[in-house]
Short mmCIF file of N, CA, C and O in Angstrom, two decimals:
data_model
loop_
_atom_site.label_atom_id
_atom_site.label_comp_id
_atom_site.label_asym_id
_atom_site.label_seq_id
_atom_site.Cartn_x
_atom_site.Cartn_y
_atom_site.Cartn_z
N SER X 1 -14.53 -19.28 32.06
CA SER X 1 -14.20 -19.79 33.01
C SER X 1 -14.98 -19.59 34.46
O SER X 1 -15.46 -18.95 34.75
N GLU X 2 -15.44 -20.86 34.85
CA GLU X 2 -16.29 -20.94 36.15
C GLU X 2 -15.05 -20.09 37.26
O GLU X 2 -15.33 -19.44 38.18
N LEU X 3 -13.92 -20.58 37.19
CA LEU X 3 -12.67 -19.63 38.21
C LEU X 3 -12.70 -18.60 38.23
O LEU X 3 -12.78 -17.82 38.98
N MET X 4 -12.88 -17.96 36.55
CA MET X 4 -12.63 -16.11 36.45
C MET X 4 -14.04 -15.79 37.10
O MET X 4 -13.89 -14.62 37.33
N THR X 5 -15.07 -16.51 36.57
CA THR X 5 -16.29 -15.85 37.23
C THR X 5 -16.60 -15.87 38.72
O THR X 5 -16.50 -14.90 39.39
N GLY X 6 -15.85 -16.47 39.35
CA GLY X 6 -15.94 -16.69 40.68
C GLY X 6 -14.73 -15.66 41.11
O GLY X 6 -15.02 -14.81 42.00
N LEU X 7 -13.64 -15.79 40.77
CA LEU X 7 -13.14 -14.41 40.93
C LEU X 7 -13.27 -13.35 40.76
O LEU X 7 -13.16 -11.93 41.36
N SER X 8 -13.81 -13.11 39.55
CA SER X 8 -14.27 -11.72 39.44
C SER X 8 -15.21 -10.70 40.43
O SER X 8 -15.84 -9.92 40.57
N LEU X 9 -16.73 -12.13 40.45
CA LEU X 9 -17.38 -11.72 41.47
C LEU X 9 -16.85 -11.38 42.82
O LEU X 9 -17.26 -10.37 43.66
N GLY X 10 -15.80 -12.41 43.39
CA GLY X 10 -15.39 -11.79 44.70
C GLY X 10 -14.62 -10.65 44.74
O GLY X 10 -14.72 -10.05 45.93
N ALA X 11 -14.03 -10.66 43.76
CA ALA X 11 -13.08 -9.22 43.54
C ALA X 11 -13.80 -7.87 43.79
O ALA X 11 -13.73 -7.08 44.24
N SER X 12 -14.93 -8.14 42.97
CA SER X 12 -15.75 -7.00 43.03
C SER X 12 -16.94 -6.76 44.21
O SER X 12 -16.86 -5.64 44.59
N GLY X 13 -17.16 -7.71 44.84
CA GLY X 13 -17.79 -7.75 46.22
C GLY X 13 -16.93 -7.17 47.15
O GLY X 13 -17.04 -6.06 47.93
N ILE X 14 -15.52 -7.31 47.46
CA ILE X 14 -14.55 -7.18 47.79
C ILE X 14 -14.07 -5.82 48.21
O ILE X 14 -14.06 -4.88 48.86
N LEU X 15 -14.06 -5.34 46.71
CA LEU X 15 -13.94 -4.02 46.78
C LEU X 15 -14.78 -2.95 46.94
O LEU X 15 -14.95 -1.58 47.15
N GLY X 16 -16.49 -3.47 46.68
CA GLY X 16 -17.45 -2.54 46.78
C GLY X 16 -17.45 -2.73 48.46
O GLY X 16 -17.99 -1.42 48.88
N ALA X 17 -17.13 -3.29 49.50
CA ALA X 17 -17.28 -3.37 50.69
C ALA X 17 -16.17 -2.40 51.45
O ALA X 17 -16.19 -1.43 52.30
N ILE X 18 -15.27 -2.42 50.64
CA ILE X 18 -14.00 -1.69 51.16
C ILE X 18 -14.44 -0.26 50.93
O ILE X 18 -14.49 0.88 51.91
N VAL X 19 -15.01 0.09 49.60
CA VAL X 19 -15.45 2.11 49.48
C VAL X 19 -16.73 1.98 50.15
O VAL X 19 -16.46 2.89 50.67
N GLN X 20 -17.26 1.05 49.87
CA GLN X 20 -19.15 1.54 51.13
C GLN X 20 -18.57 1.61 52.39
O GLN X 20 -18.88 2.39 53.19
N GLY X 21 -17.72 0.72 53.21
CA GLY X 21 -17.60 0.63 54.25
C GLY X 21 -16.38 1.84 54.99
O GLY X 21 -16.49 2.25 55.68
N GLY X 22 -15.36 1.71 53.84
CA GLY X 22 -14.18 2.56 54.57
C GLY X 22 -14.27 4.33 53.89
O GLY X 22 -13.60 4.94 54.56
N PHE X 23 -14.73 4.32 52.61
CA PHE X 23 -14.71 5.40 52.11
C PHE X 23 -16.07 6.40 51.74
O PHE X 23 -15.63 7.63 51.70
N ALA X 24 -16.80 5.92 51.93
CA ALA X 24 -18.49 6.39 51.05
C ALA X 24 -18.33 7.52 52.18
O ALA X 24 -18.56 8.88 51.94
N GLY X 25 -18.77 7.30 53.54
CA GLY X 25 -18.50 8.42 54.41
C GLY X 25 -17.87 9.45 54.46
O GLY X 25 -18.04 10.75 55.12
N ARG X 26 -16.20 8.85 54.35
CA ARG X 26 -15.44 10.19 54.19
C ARG X 26 -15.87 11.05 53.05
O ARG X 26 -15.30 12.16 53.18
N ALA X 27 -16.07 10.68 52.11
CA ALA X 27 -16.26 11.01 50.61
C ALA X 27 -17.12 12.09 51.03
O ALA X 27 -17.43 13.29 50.34
N ALA X 28 -18.16 11.79 51.60
CA ALA X 28 -19.90 12.47 51.89
C ALA X 28 -19.11 13.53 52.65
O ALA X 28 -19.61 14.82 52.39
N LYS X 29 -18.39 13.80 53.50
CA LYS X 29 -18.04 14.42 54.71
C LYS X 29 -16.88 15.43 54.01
O LYS X 29 -17.17 16.91 54.21
N ALA X 30 -16.22 14.80 53.00
CA ALA X 30 -14.94 15.90 52.54
C ALA X 30 -16.02 16.84 51.46
O ALA X 30 -15.33 17.61 50.91
N PHE X 31 -16.59 15.85 50.68
CA PHE X 31 -17.45 16.89 49.68
C PHE X 31 -18.69 17.03 49.46
O PHE X 31 -18.96 17.92 48.64
N GLY X 32 -19.63 16.54 50.34
CA GLY X 32 -20.72 16.88 50.76
C GLY X 32 -21.84 16.19 49.96
O GLY X 32 -20.76 14.79 49.08
N ASP X 33 -22.71 15.67 50.61
CA ASP X 33 -23.72 14.60 50.14
C ASP X 33 -23.46 14.19 48.45
O ASP X 33 -23.67 13.43 47.82
N ARG X 34 -24.32 15.71 47.97
CA ARG X 34 -24.37 15.65 46.52
C ARG X 34 -23.09 15.55 45.71
O ARG X 34 -23.25 14.74 44.79
N ASN X 35 -22.46 16.00 45.79
CA ASN X 35 -20.73 15.66 45.04
C ASN X 35 -20.11 14.86 45.47
O ASN X 35 -19.80 14.18 44.32
N ALA X 36 -20.66 13.58 46.50
CA ALA X 36 -20.29 12.52 46.47
C ALA X 36 -21.04 11.41 45.63
O ALA X 36 -20.39 10.67 44.97
N MET X 37 -22.02 11.82 45.69
CA MET X 37 -23.03 11.11 44.90
C MET X 37 -22.98 11.48 43.51
O MET X 37 -22.76 10.72 42.58
N LEU X 38 -22.31 12.56 43.15
CA LEU X 38 -22.30 12.88 41.74
C LEU X 38 -20.40 12.38 41.44
O LEU X 38 -20.51 11.29 39.61
N ILE X 39 -19.81 11.98 42.06
CA ILE X 39 -18.62 11.58 42.36
C ILE X 39 -18.71 10.13 41.91
O ILE X 39 -18.13 9.27 40.62
N GLY X 40 -19.75 9.64 42.74
CA GLY X 40 -19.75 8.02 42.48
C GLY X 40 -20.29 7.59 41.06
O GLY X 40 -20.16 6.59 40.56
N LEU X 41 -22.09 8.64 40.66
CA LEU X 41 -22.22 8.24 39.68
C LEU X 41 -21.45 8.18 37.90
O LEU X 41 -21.27 7.76 37.29
N THR X 42 -20.34 9.40 38.27
CA THR X 42 -19.56 9.44 37.37
C THR X 42 -18.87 8.25 37.34
O THR X 42 -18.51 7.75 35.61
N PHE X 43 -18.17 7.85 38.47
CA PHE X 43 -17.36 6.47 38.37
C PHE X 43 -18.17 5.40 37.92
O PHE X 43 -17.38 4.40 37.25
N GLY X 44 -19.20 5.43 38.26
CA GLY X 44 -20.03 3.83 37.67
C GLY X 44 -20.34 4.36 36.33
O GLY X 44 -20.38 3.26 35.56
N VAL X 45 -20.45 5.22 35.74
CA VAL X 45 -20.98 5.22 34.14
C VAL X 45 -19.40 5.00 33.35
O VAL X 45 -19.65 4.22 32.70
N ALA X 46 -18.36 5.66 34.20
CA ALA X 46 -17.11 5.52 33.48
C ALA X 46 -16.75 3.68 33.44
O ALA X 46 -16.38 2.91 33.00
N GLY X 47 -16.77 3.53 34.75
CA GLY X 47 -16.33 1.88 35.12
C GLY X 47 -17.36 0.49 34.01
O GLY X 47 -17.01 -0.02 33.78
N MET X 48 -18.75 1.41 33.93
CA MET X 48 -19.34 0.25 33.36
C MET X 48 -19.33 0.43 31.95
O MET X 48 -19.40 -0.13 30.88
N ALA X 49 -18.82 2.13 31.05
CA ALA X 49 -18.23 1.89 29.85
C ALA X 49 -17.08 1.15 29.64
O ALA X 49 -17.06 0.36 28.49
N MET X 50 -16.15 0.78 30.83
CA MET X 50 -14.95 0.06 30.68
C MET X 50 -15.04 -1.54 30.69
O MET X 50 -14.71 -1.69 29.61
N TYR X 51 -16.11 -1.65 31.44
CA TYR X 51 -16.29 -2.93 31.10
C TYR X 51 -17.42 -3.40 29.50
O TYR X 51 -16.65 -4.43 29.01
N GLY X 52 -18.06 -2.47 29.50
CA GLY X 52 -18.58 -2.84 27.84
C GLY X 52 -17.41 -2.78 26.90
O GLY X 52 -17.94 -3.38 25.69
N LEU X 53 -16.17 -1.85 27.13
CA LEU X 53 -15.31 -1.71 26.04
C LEU X 53 -14.23 -2.53 26.11
O LEU X 53 -13.14 -2.73 25.13
N ALA X 54 -14.49 -3.50 27.04
CA ALA X 54 -13.02 -4.32 27.34
C ALA X 54 -12.63 -5.23 26.38
O ALA X 54 -13.63 -6.14 26.19
N PRO X 55 -11.68 -5.34 25.93
CA PRO X 55 -10.97 -6.45 25.05
C PRO X 55 -10.78 -7.65 25.42
O PRO X 55 -10.48 -8.66 24.70
N SER X 56 -10.44 -7.63 27.05
CA SER X 56 -10.04 -8.69 27.78
C SER X 56 -10.24 -8.99 28.95
O SER X 56 -10.78 -7.92 29.74
N THR X 57 -10.19 -9.92 29.71
CA THR X 57 -10.36 -10.14 31.18
C THR X 57 -9.70 -9.14 31.58
O THR X 57 -9.79 -8.77 33.12
N LEU X 58 -8.03 -8.98 31.58
CA LEU X 58 -8.09 -8.06 32.15
C LEU X 58 -8.11 -6.42 32.30
O LEU X 58 -8.14 -5.98 33.36
N TRP X 59 -8.56 -5.95 31.22
CA TRP X 59 -9.41 -4.84 31.13
C TRP X 59 -10.58 -4.93 32.29
O TRP X 59 -10.86 -4.13 32.78
N MET X 60 -11.42 -6.54 32.24
CA MET X 60 -12.38 -6.24 33.25
C MET X 60 -11.82 -6.11 34.60
O MET X 60 -12.35 -4.97 35.77
N PHE X 61 -10.80 -6.62 35.08
CA PHE X 61 -10.16 -6.50 36.22
C PHE X 61 -9.82 -4.68 36.51
O PHE X 61 -9.89 -4.53 37.76
N LEU X 62 -9.08 -4.55 35.40
CA LEU X 62 -8.71 -3.10 35.84
C LEU X 62 -10.34 -2.07 36.05
O LEU X 62 -9.64 -0.96 36.54
N ALA X 63 -11.18 -2.66 35.33
CA ALA X 63 -12.21 -1.39 35.53
C ALA X 63 -12.72 -1.69 37.09
O ALA X 63 -13.91 -0.65 37.40
N MET X 64 -12.50 -2.45 37.53
CA MET X 64 -13.39 -2.79 38.86
C MET X 64 -13.03 -1.72 40.00
O MET X 64 -14.11 -1.63 40.73
N PRO X 65 -12.18 -1.52 39.98
CA PRO X 65 -11.83 -0.27 41.04
C PRO X 65 -12.44 1.18 40.83
O PRO X 65 -13.06 1.65 41.35
N VAL X 66 -12.77 1.06 39.42
CA VAL X 66 -13.51 2.06 38.95
C VAL X 66 -14.86 2.19 39.05
O VAL X 66 -15.63 2.85 39.60
N VAL X 67 -15.80 0.94 38.89
CA VAL X 67 -16.81 0.79 39.43
C VAL X 67 -17.03 0.99 41.07
O VAL X 67 -17.87 1.11 41.33
N ALA X 68 -16.15 0.13 41.72
CA ALA X 68 -16.12 0.11 43.21
C ALA X 68 -16.61 1.58 43.37
O ALA X 68 -17.03 1.71 44.55
N VAL X 69 -16.10 2.51 42.92
CA VAL X 69 -16.31 4.13 43.44
C VAL X 69 -17.83 4.39 43.77
O VAL X 69 -17.97 5.15 44.32
N TRP X 70 -18.10 3.30 42.80
CA TRP X 70 -20.00 3.62 42.13
C TRP X 70 -20.27 3.62 43.78
O TRP X 70 -21.44 4.03 43.79
N GLY X 71 -19.97 2.94 44.54
CA GLY X 71 -20.75 3.02 46.09
C GLY X 71 -20.58 4.16 47.02
O GLY X 71 -21.37 4.56 47.67
N PHE X 72 -19.97 5.20 46.20
CA PHE X 72 -20.26 6.30 46.73
C PHE X 72 -21.81 7.06 47.01
O PHE X 72 -22.15 8.01 47.52
N TYR X 73 -22.61 6.56 45.75
CA TYR X 73 -23.57 6.71 45.38
C TYR X 73 -24.37 6.12 46.32
O TYR X 73 -25.59 6.43 46.97
#
């Protein structure tokens, strides 16, 4: 539905902004640039797999925080 599409896009944007604005720099300092990038890519792959295998809308929303860590990349 249009409501769920809007909610999912909004939640995805907010989570991405939180990760990129609040955690990406800290992760790079804590783990190093290369390791933070690899962590982000790993979570991005896992999150996209979760999206692709999601049997319901609930699983799509549960995958959003995982995909948001992709912002480390």
